[in-house]
XYZ file of C-alpha atoms in Angstrom:
334
model
C 36.491 -12.084 19.903
C 38.645 -9.507 21.735
C 36.723 -10.436 25.082
C 36.887 -14.073 24.331
C 40.695 -13.863 23.835
C 41.045 -12.051 27.124
C 39.029 -14.829 28.854
C 41.223 -17.558 27.195
C 44.480 -15.625 28.357
C 43.095 -15.789 31.871
C 42.138 -19.554 31.825
C 45.281 -21.041 30.143
C 48.432 -21.404 32.251
C 50.911 -20.779 29.544
C 51.469 -17.318 28.510
C 51.480 -17.414 24.582
C 50.641 -13.771 24.110
C 47.547 -12.045 23.148
C 47.835 -11.428 19.395
C 48.307 -15.218 18.600
C 45.246 -16.137 20.721
C 43.125 -13.382 19.102
C 44.159 -14.373 15.595
C 43.477 -17.980 16.067
C 40.169 -17.481 17.664
C 39.224 -14.942 14.881
C 40.131 -17.483 12.370
C 38.186 -20.073 13.875
C 35.018 -17.787 14.278
C 35.273 -16.953 10.556
C 35.262 -20.501 9.484
C 32.262 -21.277 11.757
C 30.353 -18.317 10.435
C 31.132 -19.239 6.779
C 29.857 -22.778 7.477
C 26.574 -21.550 9.023
C 26.051 -18.965 6.198
C 26.583 -21.482 3.593
C 23.861 -23.621 4.932
C 21.350 -20.728 5.116
C 19.806 -18.198 2.827
C 21.007 -15.193 4.897
C 22.914 -12.673 3.075
C 25.429 -10.674 5.328
C 26.096 -7.962 2.898
C 23.985 -4.757 1.957
C 22.525 -4.201 -1.461
C 24.864 -1.108 -1.949
C 28.552 -1.331 -2.271
C 29.039 1.916 -0.292
C 27.626 0.216 2.806
C 29.901 -2.824 2.384
C 32.869 -0.612 1.972
C 32.037 1.339 5.066
C 31.447 -1.791 7.100
C 34.813 -3.197 6.030
C 36.596 0.159 6.990
C 34.822 0.025 10.447
C 36.023 -3.571 10.953
C 39.652 -2.773 10.069
C 39.676 0.231 12.286
C 38.594 -2.039 15.284
C 41.192 -4.676 14.384
C 44.065 -2.164 14.063
C 43.010 -0.653 17.280
C 43.095 -4.040 19.163
C 46.550 -4.817 17.739
C 47.974 -1.328 18.293
C 46.736 -0.846 21.789
C 48.103 -4.177 22.943
C 50.494 -3.620 25.728
C 49.593 0.115 26.349
C 49.861 0.950 29.982
C 49.380 4.719 29.713
C 45.829 5.580 30.845
C 45.840 8.871 29.188
C 46.965 7.310 26.107
C 44.242 4.661 26.220
C 41.574 7.192 26.944
C 42.375 9.457 24.103
C 42.671 6.621 21.636
C 39.392 5.292 22.703
C 37.880 8.780 22.260
C 39.312 8.978 18.674
C 38.074 5.433 17.883
C 34.556 6.364 19.250
C 34.371 9.518 17.083
C 35.473 7.734 13.954
C 32.936 5.005 14.598
C 30.070 7.622 15.239
C 31.074 9.080 11.872
C 30.996 5.934 10.155
C 27.714 4.902 11.616
C 26.139 8.201 10.599
C 27.308 7.754 6.992
C 26.126 4.392 7.079
C 22.606 5.425 8.450
C 22.562 8.148 5.583
C 23.225 5.512 2.904
C 20.604 3.182 4.646
C 17.964 5.978 4.338
C 18.775 6.612 0.824
C 18.391 2.966 0.067
C 15.002 2.788 1.816
C 13.905 5.914 -0.038
C 14.928 4.265 -3.610
C 12.980 1.263 -2.710
C 9.967 3.289 -1.599
C 9.975 5.126 -4.728
C 10.332 1.859 -6.860
C 7.378 0.449 -4.952
C 5.380 3.660 -5.374
C 6.088 3.479 -9.273
C 5.035 -0.149 -9.352
C 1.743 0.516 -7.549
C 1.114 3.353 -9.938
C 1.804 1.280 -12.969
C -0.610 -1.331 -11.631
C -3.277 1.356 -10.940
C -2.796 2.820 -14.296
C -3.104 -0.706 -15.950
C -6.296 -1.283 -14.054
C -7.624 2.090 -15.089
C -6.856 1.306 -18.795
C -8.447 -2.108 -18.543
C -11.643 -0.676 -17.148
C -11.775 1.979 -19.877
C -11.332 -0.678 -22.492
C -14.065 -2.643 -21.067
C -16.437 0.222 -20.905
C -15.520 1.265 -24.552
C -16.278 -2.404 -25.642
C -19.606 -2.329 -23.777
C -20.387 0.925 -25.527
C -19.697 -0.639 -28.876
C -21.927 -3.583 -28.012
C -24.603 -1.241 -26.789
C -24.401 0.830 -29.944
C -24.755 -2.264 -32.131
C -27.888 -3.487 -30.111
C -29.282 -0.030 -30.481
C -29.035 -0.139 -34.376
C -30.618 -3.577 -34.471
C -33.397 -2.248 -32.283
C -34.039 0.777 -34.567
C -34.137 -1.488 -37.679
C -36.693 -3.800 -36.005
C -38.720 -0.916 -35.022
C -38.582 0.782 -38.334
C -39.994 -2.527 -39.889
C -42.991 -2.496 -37.726
C -43.652 1.026 -38.525
C -43.455 0.544 -42.071
C -46.204 -2.048 -41.903
C -48.344 -0.068 -39.418
C -48.227 -2.957 -36.949
C -48.784 -1.162 -33.877
C -49.852 -4.163 -31.858
C -46.783 -6.176 -32.834
C -44.634 -3.033 -32.125
C -46.305 -2.903 -28.569
C -45.635 -6.454 -27.949
C -42.169 -6.280 -29.284
C -41.560 -3.354 -26.992
C -42.823 -4.958 -23.785
C -40.964 -8.226 -24.619
C -37.530 -6.977 -25.754
C -37.118 -3.171 -25.287
C -38.566 -2.635 -21.989
C -36.339 -5.087 -20.077
C -33.359 -3.501 -21.785
C -34.294 -0.141 -20.889
C -34.902 -1.177 -17.162
C -31.359 -2.805 -17.244
C -29.751 0.365 -18.588
C -31.563 2.504 -15.942
C -30.376 0.163 -13.055
C -26.941 -0.021 -14.468
C -26.545 3.603 -15.074
C -23.078 4.866 -14.209
C -22.882 7.321 -11.514
C -19.066 7.866 -11.739
C -19.184 11.058 -13.721
C -17.703 13.031 -10.660
C -14.643 11.014 -10.899
C -13.405 13.515 -13.639
C -12.996 16.076 -10.765
C -10.373 13.861 -9.202
C -7.062 15.244 -10.487
C -4.687 13.099 -8.437
C -4.076 10.134 -10.631
C -3.347 7.384 -8.317
C -6.514 8.203 -6.374
C -8.552 8.518 -9.555
C -7.281 5.046 -10.657
C -8.070 3.389 -7.357
C -11.545 4.729 -7.158
C -12.374 4.093 -10.928
C -11.024 0.620 -10.838
C -12.739 -0.525 -7.622
C -16.109 1.050 -8.264
C -16.258 -0.154 -11.795
C -15.431 -3.495 -10.653
C -18.331 -3.231 -8.021
C -20.755 -2.324 -10.974
C -19.550 -5.385 -12.783
C -20.746 -7.291 -9.795
C -24.149 -5.856 -10.005
C -23.646 -3.541 -6.969
C -25.338 -0.276 -7.240
C -22.621 2.383 -7.017
C -22.679 6.138 -6.412
C -19.826 8.548 -6.257
C -20.139 12.226 -5.445
C -17.554 15.273 -5.582
C -18.613 18.700 -6.110
C -15.278 20.489 -6.587
C -11.935 19.284 -8.032
C -9.535 17.345 -5.859
C -6.313 18.747 -6.815
C -3.789 17.502 -4.282
C -3.440 15.749 -1.001
C -1.292 16.281 2.046
C -0.362 12.792 3.094
C 1.726 9.843 1.860
C 0.026 9.384 -1.460
C 0.871 5.572 -1.429
C -0.619 5.145 2.015
C -3.767 6.829 0.944
C -4.246 4.732 -2.157
C -3.697 1.539 0.051
C -6.188 2.828 2.687
C -8.819 3.695 0.056
C -8.316 0.274 -1.513
C -8.887 -1.502 1.545
C -11.996 0.343 2.487
C -13.502 -0.287 -1.058
C -12.561 -3.844 -1.187
C -14.276 -4.343 2.277
C -17.361 -2.497 0.895
C -17.424 -4.578 -2.258
C -16.944 -8.006 -0.348
C -19.810 -7.057 2.018
C -22.103 -6.211 -0.979
C -21.428 -8.721 -3.623
C -23.929 -11.460 -4.047
C -26.824 -9.416 -2.505
C -29.677 -8.008 -4.719
C -29.885 -4.884 -2.629
C -26.002 -4.314 -2.570
C -25.170 -0.639 -2.703
C -22.004 1.294 -2.163
C -22.111 5.087 -1.594
C -18.831 6.989 -1.748
C -18.008 10.575 -1.840
C -15.128 13.081 -1.312
C -15.852 16.455 0.626
C -13.280 19.140 0.349
C -13.452 21.267 3.487
C -11.510 24.288 4.666
C -8.922 22.460 6.575
C -9.343 18.856 5.616
C -10.435 16.357 2.814
C -13.002 13.744 3.908
C -13.309 10.290 1.964
C -16.544 8.781 2.791
C -17.473 5.143 1.833
C -20.779 3.377 2.968
C -22.206 0.043 2.203
C -25.170 -1.926 3.368
C -24.979 -4.568 6.068
C -26.635 -7.854 5.474
C -25.314 -9.933 8.568
C -24.791 -9.279 12.223
C -21.370 -7.651 12.729
C -19.254 -8.159 15.907
C -18.047 -5.127 17.826
C -15.776 -2.897 15.786
C -12.649 -3.612 17.987
C -13.122 -7.268 17.000
C -13.088 -6.426 13.283
C -9.686 -4.554 13.724
C -7.927 -7.594 15.200
C -5.269 -9.130 12.996
C -6.591 -12.374 11.341
C -10.376 -11.832 12.257
C -12.787 -11.904 9.457
C -16.434 -12.428 9.207
C -15.731 -14.295 5.970
C -13.524 -16.978 7.297
C -9.834 -17.676 8.573
C -6.835 -15.748 7.290
C -8.851 -13.102 5.572
C -9.009 -10.531 8.405
C -5.889 -8.458 7.584
C -7.823 -5.431 5.877
C -9.049 -3.277 8.897
C -5.981 -4.098 10.975
C -3.632 -2.949 8.047
C -5.998 0.096 7.722
C -5.633 1.031 11.274
C -1.803 0.718 11.123
C -1.584 3.002 8.014
C -3.848 5.696 9.775
C -1.722 5.404 12.992
C 1.549 6.184 11.157
C 0.204 9.190 9.361
C -0.635 12.048 11.931
C -2.699 13.827 9.314
C -5.080 10.957 8.979
C -8.147 10.310 11.076
C -10.432 7.316 10.633
C -13.968 6.915 11.914
C -15.785 3.741 11.577
C -19.465 3.338 12.493
C -22.339 0.920 12.089
C -25.608 2.741 11.789
C -28.370 0.215 11.794
C -27.968 -1.682 8.400
C -25.220 0.547 7.114
C -21.358 0.206 7.642
C -19.884 3.723 7.284
C -16.072 4.598 7.245
C -15.044 8.208 7.192
C -11.373 8.870 6.430
C -10.221 12.551 7.059
C -7.029 13.915 5.771
C -6.129 17.209 7.507
C -4.623 19.818 5.116
C -1.291 21.180 6.237
C -0.930 24.918 5.974
C 2.087 26.498 4.184
C 3.290 27.905 7.600
C 3.410 24.657 9.185
């Protein structure tokens, strides 16, 4: 508005003074801005009152400077005042930026806690489902023992053999096929990672996908953003589940290897269709399952790129799709 006022003063023929022109143009602009804002959903204020106060102080300083400097002809005085104003504005901007970072950090912590609660909820739901399944199995096991006991009391070996082949053998095969291979998850001590792995792999088992997980020594901590790692592992497991579900030979192999200077997360699944080049899979919006579903690998690449301690390797080895996520361990001296 200051520049617009100067332009108006040069265009009009009658000298009516700078300040009246500046005030009038300022009032007109405020009216126009309020009309525009009343018809949109845009909010021109910050969530924190401190940022609003700092913004108001900054604007007042600019307004007072424009009013007070009107008519100054002393170049040294103008230069000195401009320097003072510049230093004040820099300080205010630094304070505003600090408040902004604090606000972003707070929102990030809230998001992290929300995701942690969701993971814990999934974890508890899976535990409850497994407990109910164990109760059903115990009930069926008691009934099987009662039926076997009746055959033994009557020395009906032929009937027992027929009963076994018809009823017990299929159940035994099913139990062996669905045997849980997630015992090593107890060695994962990072709760959010354990929750992600448990919920995703348990869901894969519920979809009749053969699942394996291997971890030889405890995973105590990680050296990258925990939320980013949780999301990355979730994307990798979701892609493996989506590729394997509905196939009789669907299988997911997962493992964590703790090395001297890094922790490696390995996820492997069978491939049942011809895949395009890997660079094509990482394009935003591309998916072998249809439109608007190809955000996984693209999002995964963005997460890895913004974490310098993450390295992602993706390979297709024959009928196997393999992803290896390496998290470099940061030394104490770094």
